[in-house]
Structures are given as C-alpha cells and as structure tokens.
Coordinates of N, CA and C in Angstrom, one line a residue:
M1 N 6.9 -43.7 25.8 CA 6.8 -42.3 26.3 C 5.9 -41.2 26.0
P2 N 4.9 -40.7 26.1 CA 5.2 -39.5 24.9 C 5.4 -38.0 25.7
T3 N 6.1 -36.9 24.7 CA 6.8 -36.5 25.3 C 5.8 -35.1 26.6
K4 N 6.7 -35.0 27.0 CA 5.6 -33.6 28.4 C 5.8 -32.5 27.2
K5 N 4.8 -31.7 27.2 CA 4.6 -29.8 26.7 C 5.4 -28.9 27.9
K6 N 6.2 -28.2 27.2 CA 6.7 -27.1 27.9 C 6.2 -26.4 28.6
P7 N 6.3 -26.1 29.5 CA 5.0 -25.3 30.0 C 5.3 -23.9 30.1
Q8 N 4.6 -23.2 29.3 CA 4.6 -21.6 29.2 C 5.2 -20.7 30.2
V9 N 5.3 -19.9 30.4 CA 6.3 -19.3 31.1 C 4.9 -18.1 30.9
T10 N 5.1 -17.6 32.3 CA 4.2 -16.3 32.4 C 5.6 -14.8 32.3
A11 N 4.4 -14.2 30.9 CA 5.7 -12.5 31.4 C 5.4 -12.6 33.0
A12 N 6.1 -11.7 33.0 CA 6.2 -10.0 33.8 C 4.5 -9.5 33.6
P13 N 3.9 -8.7 34.3 CA 2.9 -7.7 33.7 C 4.3 -7.0 32.5
A14 N 4.7 -5.8 32.3 CA 4.8 -4.8 31.9 C 5.7 -5.7 30.7
R15 N 6.9 -7.1 30.6 CA 7.7 -7.7 29.6 C 6.0 -7.4 28.3
R16 N 4.7 -8.0 29.1 CA 3.6 -9.1 28.3 C 2.7 -7.7 28.1
R17 N 2.8 -6.9 28.1 CA 2.3 -5.5 27.5 C 3.3 -4.5 26.6
E18 N 4.1 -4.5 26.7 CA 5.4 -4.6 26.0 C 5.2 -5.2 24.8
L19 N 5.6 -6.4 24.4 CA 6.1 -7.6 23.9 C 4.3 -7.5 23.0
L20 N 3.1 -7.2 23.2 CA 1.7 -7.4 22.8 C 1.0 -5.3 22.0
D21 N 2.4 -5.0 23.2 CA 2.6 -3.0 21.5 C 3.1 -3.4 20.7
T22 N 3.9 -4.0 20.6 CA 5.1 -4.3 19.8 C 4.1 -5.4 18.6
A23 N 3.9 -6.4 18.9 CA 2.6 -7.2 18.1 C 2.1 -6.7 17.1
A24 N 1.0 -5.7 18.2 CA 0.1 -4.7 17.5 C 0.2 -4.0 16.4
E25 N 1.9 -3.3 17.3 CA 2.0 -1.9 15.9 C 2.2 -2.9 14.1
V26 N 2.9 -4.7 15.0 CA 3.3 -5.3 13.1 C 2.0 -5.3 12.5
F27 N 1.0 -5.6 13.5 CA 0.6 -6.3 13.0 C -0.7 -5.7 12.5
A28 N -0.9 -3.3 12.8 CA -1.7 -2.4 11.9 C -0.4 -2.5 10.6
E29 N 1.0 -2.2 11.1 CA 1.7 -1.5 9.7 C 1.5 -2.9 8.5
Q30 N 1.7 -4.6 9.1 CA 2.0 -5.3 8.0 C 0.9 -5.9 7.9
G31 N -0.4 -6.1 9.0 CA -0.8 -6.6 7.8 C -1.4 -8.2 9.5
Y32 N -2.3 -8.9 9.5 CA -2.1 -9.7 10.8 C -1.9 -11.0 9.7
N33 N -2.6 -10.9 8.3 CA -1.9 -12.7 7.4 C -0.6 -12.6 6.6
A34 N -0.2 -11.5 6.3 CA 1.1 -11.8 6.7 C 2.5 -11.3 7.9
T35 N 2.1 -10.9 8.7 CA 2.3 -11.2 9.7 C 2.7 -13.1 10.6
T36 N 3.8 -13.1 10.9 CA 4.3 -13.7 11.5 C 5.3 -14.0 12.5
V37 N 5.1 -15.2 13.6 CA 5.8 -14.9 14.8 C 7.8 -13.7 15.1
R38 N 7.4 -14.6 14.1 CA 9.3 -14.5 13.5 C 9.3 -12.8 13.5
K39 N 8.1 -12.8 12.4 CA 9.0 -11.0 12.4 C 8.3 -10.0 13.9
I40 N 7.9 -10.7 14.9 CA 7.1 -10.3 15.8 C 8.3 -10.2 16.7
A41 N 8.6 -10.9 16.8 CA 10.5 -11.3 17.7 C 10.7 -10.3 17.6
D42 N 11.6 -10.6 16.3 CA 12.0 -9.8 15.1 C 12.4 -8.4 15.7
H43 N 10.6 -7.9 15.8 CA 10.9 -6.2 16.3 C 10.8 -6.2 17.5
A44 N 10.7 -7.6 18.3 CA 10.6 -7.6 19.8 C 12.5 -7.7 20.6
G45 N 12.7 -7.8 19.5 CA 14.4 -8.0 19.9 C 15.0 -9.1 20.1
M46 N 14.4 -10.3 19.7 CA 14.1 -11.5 20.4 C 14.5 -12.7 19.8
L47 N 14.8 -14.0 19.8 CA 14.6 -14.8 19.0 C 12.7 -15.7 19.1
A48 N 12.1 -16.0 17.6 CA 11.2 -16.9 17.4 C 10.6 -17.4 18.5
G49 N 11.3 -18.1 19.3 CA 11.1 -20.6 19.5 C 10.8 -19.4 21.3
S50 N 12.0 -17.6 21.8 CA 11.1 -17.3 22.9 C 9.9 -16.5 22.7
L51 N 9.3 -16.2 21.7 CA 8.2 -15.5 21.9 C 7.5 -17.0 22.1
Y52 N 6.9 -17.7 22.0 CA 6.6 -19.0 22.2 C 6.2 -19.6 23.8
Y53 N 7.2 -19.0 24.7 CA 7.3 -18.9 26.2 C 7.1 -18.1 26.7
H54 N 6.1 -17.6 26.2 CA 4.7 -15.8 26.6 C 3.5 -16.0 26.6
F55 N 3.4 -16.2 24.7 CA 2.7 -16.0 23.7 C 2.5 -18.2 23.2
D56 N 1.7 -19.1 22.9 CA 1.4 -20.1 22.0 C 1.3 -19.9 20.8
S57 N 0.9 -18.7 19.8 CA 0.6 -18.7 18.9 C 0.2 -16.9 18.7
K58 N 0.1 -16.1 17.3 CA -0.1 -15.0 17.1 C -1.3 -14.6 17.3
E59 N -2.7 -16.0 17.0 CA -3.9 -15.9 17.7 C -4.3 -15.3 18.3
S60 N -3.2 -15.9 19.5 CA -3.2 -15.7 20.4 C -3.0 -14.5 21.7
M61 N -2.7 -14.0 20.1 CA -1.6 -12.7 21.1 C -2.6 -11.2 20.3
L62 N -3.2 -11.9 19.4 CA -4.3 -10.9 19.2 C -5.3 -10.8 19.6
E63 N -6.3 -11.8 20.0 CA -7.1 -11.7 20.8 C -6.9 -10.9 21.7
E64 N -5.6 -11.4 22.2 CA -5.4 -9.9 23.6 C -5.0 -8.5 23.5
I65 N -4.6 -8.6 22.9 CA -4.7 -8.0 21.9 C -6.6 -6.6 22.1
L66 N -6.8 -7.3 21.4 CA -8.3 -6.4 20.8 C -9.5 -6.9 21.6
R67 N -8.6 -8.4 22.1 CA -10.0 -7.8 23.6 C -9.4 -7.1 24.8
T68 N -8.3 -7.0 24.7 CA -7.7 -5.7 26.3 C -8.7 -4.4 25.2
F69 N -8.3 -3.7 24.6 CA -9.1 -2.3 24.0 C -10.7 -2.7 24.0
L70 N -11.4 -3.8 23.2 CA -12.8 -3.7 24.0 C -13.2 -2.7 25.3
D71 N -12.7 -4.1 25.6 CA -13.0 -4.3 27.5 C -12.5 -2.2 28.2
E72 N -11.7 -1.6 28.1 CA -11.2 -0.5 27.6 C -12.4 0.2 27.5
L73 N -12.4 -0.2 25.8 CA -13.7 0.7 25.6 C -14.7 0.8 25.9
W74 N -15.7 -0.4 26.1 CA -16.8 -0.2 27.0 C -16.6 0.3 28.3
D75 N -15.8 0.2 28.4 CA -15.7 0.3 30.3 C -16.0 2.1 30.5
G76 N -15.1 2.7 29.0 CA -15.9 4.0 29.1 C -16.9 3.8 28.1
Y77 N -17.3 3.6 27.9 CA -19.3 4.0 26.5 C -19.8 3.5 28.1
D78 N -19.1 2.3 29.0 CA -21.1 2.2 29.6 C -21.1 3.2 30.5
T79 N -19.7 3.8 31.1 CA -19.6 4.9 32.0 C -20.7 5.9 31.3
V80 N -20.1 6.2 30.0 CA -21.0 7.6 29.3 C -23.0 7.2 29.1
L81 N -22.7 5.8 29.0 CA -24.5 5.4 28.8 C -25.3 5.5 30.1
G82 N -24.3 5.0 31.2 CA -24.9 5.1 32.3 C -25.1 6.5 33.1
A83 N -24.2 7.6 33.0 CA -24.1 8.1 33.4 C -25.5 9.4 33.0
E84 N -27.0 8.4 32.2 CA -28.3 9.8 32.4 C -28.4 11.0 31.3
L85 N -27.1 11.4 31.1 CA -26.7 12.8 30.2 C -28.3 13.6 28.6
G86 N -28.1 14.1 28.8 CA -28.4 14.3 27.5 C -28.6 13.3 26.2
P87 N -29.5 13.3 25.5 CA -28.1 12.7 23.7 C -27.4 13.8 23.3
R88 N -27.6 15.2 23.4 CA -25.8 15.6 22.6 C -24.6 15.1 23.6
E89 N -25.1 15.3 25.5 CA -23.7 15.4 25.8 C -23.3 14.1 25.8
T90 N -24.5 13.0 25.9 CA -23.7 11.7 25.3 C -22.9 11.7 24.4
L91 N -23.3 12.0 23.3 CA -22.9 12.1 21.9 C -21.5 12.6 21.9
A92 N -21.6 14.1 23.0 CA -20.0 14.1 22.9 C -19.2 13.8 23.4
A93 N -20.1 12.5 24.9 CA -19.5 11.8 25.4 C -18.2 10.6 25.2
L94 N -19.1 10.0 24.3 CA -18.6 8.8 23.5 C -17.6 9.3 22.0
V95 N -17.8 10.2 21.7 CA -16.7 10.6 20.7 C -15.2 11.2 21.7
T96 N -15.4 11.8 22.4 CA -14.9 12.5 23.6 C -14.3 10.5 23.8
E97 N -14.4 9.7 24.9 CA -13.7 8.2 24.6 C -13.6 7.9 23.5
S98 N -14.1 7.8 22.6 CA -13.3 7.4 21.3 C -12.1 7.5 21.2
F99 N -12.0 9.1 21.1 CA -10.7 9.5 20.2 C -9.5 9.2 22.2
R100 N -10.0 9.2 23.3 CA -8.8 8.4 24.0 C -8.8 6.9 23.6
E101 N -9.6 6.1 23.6 CA -9.1 4.7 22.8 C -8.1 4.6 22.0
I102 N -8.4 6.0 20.8 CA -7.6 6.2 20.1 C -6.2 6.1 20.4
D103 N -6.9 6.9 21.2 CA -5.4 7.8 22.0 C -4.7 6.5 22.9
R104 N -5.1 5.4 23.4 CA -4.4 4.8 24.7 C -3.8 3.2 23.0
H105 N -4.5 2.9 22.1 CA -4.7 1.5 21.5 C -4.6 2.2 20.2
R106 N -4.5 3.0 19.5 CA -4.3 3.5 18.0 C -4.1 1.8 17.7
A107 N -2.8 1.3 18.0 CA -2.4 0.5 16.9 C -3.7 -0.9 17.0
A108 N -4.4 -1.0 18.2 CA -5.5 -2.1 18.1 C -6.6 -1.7 17.4
V109 N -6.6 -0.2 17.6 CA -7.9 0.0 16.8 C -7.7 -0.1 15.4
A110 N -6.1 0.7 14.7 CA -6.0 0.3 13.2 C -6.0 -1.9 12.5
I111 N -5.8 -2.8 13.9 CA -6.1 -3.6 13.4 C -8.1 -4.1 13.2
Y112 N -8.5 -3.6 13.8 CA -9.4 -3.1 14.2 C -10.0 -3.1 12.9
Q113 N -10.1 -1.8 12.8 CA -10.6 -1.9 11.4 C -10.9 -2.8 9.6
K114 N -9.2 -2.8 9.9 CA -8.5 -4.0 8.5 C -9.0 -5.0 8.8
E115 N -9.4 -5.9 10.0 CA -9.0 -7.0 9.8 C -10.4 -8.0 10.6
S116 N -11.8 -7.1 11.2 CA -12.4 -7.4 11.6 C -13.4 -8.1 11.0
K117 N -13.6 -8.2 9.9 CA -15.1 -8.7 8.8 C -14.2 -9.6 8.6
Q118 N -12.6 -10.0 8.6 CA -12.4 -12.1 8.2 C -12.0 -12.8 9.8
L119 N -11.9 -11.6 10.9 CA -11.3 -12.5 11.9 C -12.9 -13.1 12.5
V120 N -14.0 -12.1 12.5 CA -14.9 -12.4 12.7 C -16.3 -13.9 12.4
A121 N -15.2 -14.7 12.2 CA -16.1 -15.7 10.7 C -14.9 -17.1 11.9
Q122 N -14.3 -16.5 12.9 CA -13.0 -17.4 13.4 C -14.7 -17.9 14.7
E123 N -14.0 -18.6 15.4 CA -15.0 -18.7 16.5 C -14.4 -17.9 18.3
R124 N -13.1 -18.0 17.4 CA -12.5 -17.3 18.5 C -12.3 -15.6 19.1
F125 N -13.1 -15.2 17.6 CA -12.6 -13.6 17.5 C -14.7 -13.5 17.7
A126 N -15.2 -14.6 18.0 CA -17.2 -14.7 17.6 C -18.0 -13.1 18.7
F127 N -16.5 -12.5 20.2 CA -16.6 -11.5 20.5 C -16.6 -10.3 19.6
L128 N -16.2 -9.9 18.6 CA -16.0 -9.2 17.4 C -17.4 -8.4 17.2
A129 N -17.3 -9.6 16.7 CA -19.2 -9.1 16.3 C -20.6 -8.8 16.9
E130 N -20.3 -9.2 18.4 CA -20.8 -9.2 19.6 C -21.1 -6.8 20.1
S131 N -19.8 -7.5 19.7 CA -19.8 -6.0 20.5 C -19.6 -4.6 19.6
Q132 N -19.8 -5.4 17.3 CA -20.4 -3.9 16.8 C -21.4 -3.9 17.5
R133 N -22.7 -5.3 18.0 CA -23.7 -5.0 17.8 C -24.1 -3.7 18.7
R134 N -23.1 -4.2 19.7 CA -23.9 -3.8 21.2 C -23.2 -1.8 20.9
F135 N -22.0 -2.1 20.1 CA -21.5 0.0 19.6 C -22.1 0.0 18.4
E136 N -23.4 0.0 18.0 CA -24.7 -0.1 16.9 C -25.3 0.8 17.9
K137 N -25.8 0.0 18.8 CA -26.7 0.1 19.6 C -27.1 0.7 20.1
A138 N -26.2 1.2 20.9 CA -25.3 2.6 21.9 C -25.4 3.3 21.0
W139 N -24.4 4.7 20.0 CA -24.9 5.2 19.1 C -26.3 5.9 18.2
L140 N -26.4 4.4 18.3 CA -28.3 4.6 17.1 C -28.8 4.7 18.4
S141 N -28.6 4.8 19.4 CA -29.9 5.6 20.6 C -29.7 5.9 20.5
T142 N -28.7 6.6 20.8 CA -28.3 8.1 21.2 C -28.7 9.3 20.1
L143 N -28.6 8.7 19.1 CA -29.6 9.3 18.1 C -30.9 9.3 18.0
E144 N -31.1 8.5 17.5 CA -33.2 8.4 17.8 C -33.0 9.3 19.2
R145 N -32.6 9.4 20.0 CA -33.7 9.8 21.2 C -33.2 11.1 21.4
G146 N -32.3 11.8 20.5 CA -32.0 13.4 20.3 C -32.2 13.5 19.2
V147 N -33.4 13.0 18.4 CA -34.0 13.2 16.8 C -35.3 14.2 17.8
T148 N -35.7 12.1 19.4 CA -37.2 12.6 19.8 C -37.0 13.5 20.4
D149 N -35.8 13.7 20.9 CA -36.1 15.0 21.6 C -36.3 16.1 20.9
R150 N -36.1 16.4 20.1 CA -36.0 17.2 19.2 C -34.2 17.9 19.5
V151 N -33.8 17.4 20.0 CA -32.2 18.1 19.5 C -31.9 17.7 18.3
F152 N -31.5 17.2 18.1 CA -30.9 16.6 16.6 C -32.4 16.9 15.2
R153 N -32.0 17.2 14.2 CA -32.9 18.1 13.4 C -33.6 16.4 12.8
T154 N -34.9 17.5 13.3 CA -36.3 16.0 12.5 C -35.9 15.1 11.3
D155 N -35.7 15.7 9.9 CA -35.0 15.2 9.0 C -33.7 14.2 8.6
L156 N -33.4 14.8 10.1 CA -31.7 13.4 9.9 C -32.3 11.9 10.0
D157 N -31.6 11.7 9.2 CA -30.8 9.8 8.2 C -30.3 9.5 9.8
I158 N -30.8 8.9 10.8 CA -30.3 8.2 11.5 C -29.0 7.2 11.6
R159 N -29.2 6.1 10.0 CA -28.2 5.7 9.7 C -27.2 6.2 9.2
L160 N -27.7 7.1 8.5 CA -26.1 7.4 7.5 C -25.1 8.4 9.3
A161 N -26.5 9.4 9.5 CA -25.6 10.0 10.3 C -24.3 8.7 11.8
Y162 N -25.4 8.4 12.1 CA -24.2 7.2 12.7 C -22.7 6.6 11.7
R163 N -22.6 6.3 10.9 CA -22.4 5.9 9.8 C -21.1 6.6 9.4
F164 N -21.0 8.3 9.0 CA -21.3 9.2 9.2 C -19.4 9.3 10.5
V165 N -20.3 9.3 11.8 CA -19.3 9.6 12.5 C -18.5 9.3 13.1
R166 N -19.2 7.4 13.1 CA -18.0 6.3 13.0 C -17.1 6.2 12.7
D167 N -17.6 6.9 11.0 CA -16.4 6.6 10.3 C -15.4 7.4 10.2
T168 N -15.9 9.3 10.1 CA -14.5 10.4 10.7 C -14.7 10.2 11.7
V169 N -14.8 9.5 13.5 CA -14.2 9.1 14.4 C -13.1 7.8 14.3
W170 N -13.3 7.0 13.7 CA -12.7 5.4 13.8 C -11.0 6.1 12.8
V171 N -11.7 6.7 11.3 CA -10.7 6.7 10.8 C -9.0 7.5 11.4
A172 N -9.7 8.2 11.9 CA -8.8 8.9 12.9 C -7.1 8.4 13.4
A173 N -7.4 6.9 13.4 CA -6.1 5.7 14.0 C -4.9 5.9 13.0
S174 N -6.3 6.1 11.5 CA -4.6 5.7 10.1 C -3.8 7.4 10.6
W175 N -4.0 8.4 11.5 CA -3.4 9.3 11.5 C -2.6 10.0 12.6
Y176 N -3.7 9.8 14.2 CA -3.3 10.1 14.7 C -1.8 8.8 15.0
R177 N -1.3 9.6 16.6 CA -0.2 10.4 17.0 C 0.3 9.9 17.6
P178 N 0.4 9.6 19.2 CA 0.1 9.7 21.1 C 1.2 9.8 21.1
G179 N 1.3 11.5 21.7 CA 2.3 12.7 21.8 C 1.8 13.8 21.6
G180 N 1.1 13.7 20.5 CA 1.1 15.1 18.9 C 0.9 16.2 19.7
Q181 N 0.5 17.4 18.6 CA 0.3 18.4 19.1 C -1.9 18.7 19.6
H182 N -2.8 18.1 19.8 CA -3.4 17.9 19.9 C -3.7 16.6 21.0
S183 N -3.8 16.8 22.7 CA -4.8 15.7 23.1 C -6.0 15.3 22.2
P184 N -6.2 14.1 23.3 CA -7.1 13.5 22.4 C -8.6 14.1 22.6
E185 N -8.5 14.9 23.9 CA -10.0 16.1 23.7 C -10.2 17.3 23.5
E186 N -8.6 17.5 22.2 CA -8.9 18.3 21.6 C -9.1 18.5 20.9
I187 N -9.3 17.1 19.4 CA -9.5 16.6 18.7 C -11.0 15.9 18.1
A188 N -11.2 15.8 20.2 CA -12.6 15.4 19.6 C -13.7 17.0 20.0
R189 N -13.2 18.0 20.3 CA -14.0 18.9 20.7 C -14.0 19.1 19.7
Q190 N -12.3 19.7 18.8 CA -12.6 20.2 17.3 C -14.0 19.4 16.1
Y191 N -13.9 17.4 16.5 CA -14.4 17.2 15.8 C -15.7 17.5 16.2
L192 N -16.7 17.3 16.7 CA -17.8 17.7 17.4 C -18.2 19.1 17.3
S193 N -16.9 20.2 16.9 CA -17.8 21.6 16.4 C -18.2 21.4 15.8
M194 N -17.4 20.1 14.2 CA -18.2 20.4 13.0 C -19.4 19.0 13.1
V195 N -19.5 18.6 13.7 CA -20.0 17.4 13.8 C -21.4 18.6 14.3
L196 N -21.3 18.6 15.5 CA -23.2 18.8 15.9 C -23.5 19.8 15.3
D197 N -23.1 20.3 14.7 CA -23.1 22.3 14.3 C -23.8 21.3 12.4
G198 N -23.7 20.5 12.6 CA -24.4 20.1 11.2 C -25.7 19.3 11.6
I199 N -25.7 19.0 12.8 CA -27.2 17.8 12.7 C -27.8 19.3 14.4
A200 N -27.0 20.0 15.2 CA -27.9 20.7 16.2 C -29.4 21.1 15.3
V201 N -30.6 21.5 16.0 CA -31.2 22.0 16.2 C -30.8 23.3 15.6
R202 N -31.5 23.8 14.3 CA -31.1 25.1 14.1 C -31.7 26.3 14.7
E203 N -30.7 27.1 15.5 CA -31.9 28.5 15.9 C -32.3 29.9 14.7

C-alpha cells in the first residue's frame, strides 16, 4: 500500500509570520540559491524537519514573502492612484508609500531587488513580471501627466526620470532599518525635496 503523505500543519498566524520574517532575513542576507531550509530552521531555532510541518518548500516560503509584500504595496499604490491627485502630489504619495513598504518589508524589498530577474523565469513567480509592468505604468503615467500639465519640466526625459526615482527610492532597502532615527515619512520628505527641486518647473 502507498504511504499516506503526512498532513501539513498550519501554523498559528503569528508564528507563521515570524517564520516568514526569519526566512526573509536569511534570503536577503545570504541569497535565495545559497539559502537552505536547514539554514532557515537554524535561524528560527528549530529542526529542519519541523519547518516542513509549516511550509512544503523554501520556494513556497519565498512566494508568500513576495506576494505579501506586493499585495500590500499595491493596496497602497491603488489608493494613491485612485485619489485623483495632481501629478506632483501623486508622485509624492507614491514615494511615501514606497518608503512605508520598505519599513514594513525591508527584507522582502531587498530580495525583490536582488532575485526578481532570475525568479521570473519560473512559472510560480510569473506574478513578479506583471507587478513590474503595473509599477512601470503607474510611475511613467504620473510623470507624463506632470509634463503635460507643465508641473514637471517639458524637457524631462520621462523614462530616465522614472529609473532615477525608482532606483533612488528602492535602493534604500539596502541601508534602512526599521526603528531608526527617521520615520519612513521623514525620509520620503527629504528625498522628495531633493528630487522635486530637480524636476519641478522653475518659477
């Protein structure tokens, strides 16, 4: 007779979140390919076999980490985009929401930055490519609207500006630590003062 597969135990939500947070930190620090289930278990203070009671693979852990981050990111972005703000206000709100996500999911952002190009080749991570398309469209349309409305300079290279703002914001995941001297909103305000003074129409 075939052996029955041991049923997977569902962790309590708080414990599951704790395990995923631990896994995210290990993935971010050591890289996805170099991280084993045993390494995650060691950092969580448990046996590798015990981790399999909660997750069937490191792939499923990574998928949940990235989906949770992106779902929350898009909840925030969709609220901003649906508010029908002016282009400058929309850009400012998107930057602020981005820093809030870095505060909530710093390790997930770092993983996304480092691993997404390789991960999108796998079918289960195809959602990363779709999110990237939505992300690019949201930012480019905001910048285009700003140029059309003459809020941003008419000679602005929109795609270059998008890449500059995107990289300037998200690279913060490499140094930002929650609970530091500055709140996400304060960092966003400082970034915006530098960025917008460079692309806003000169009076």
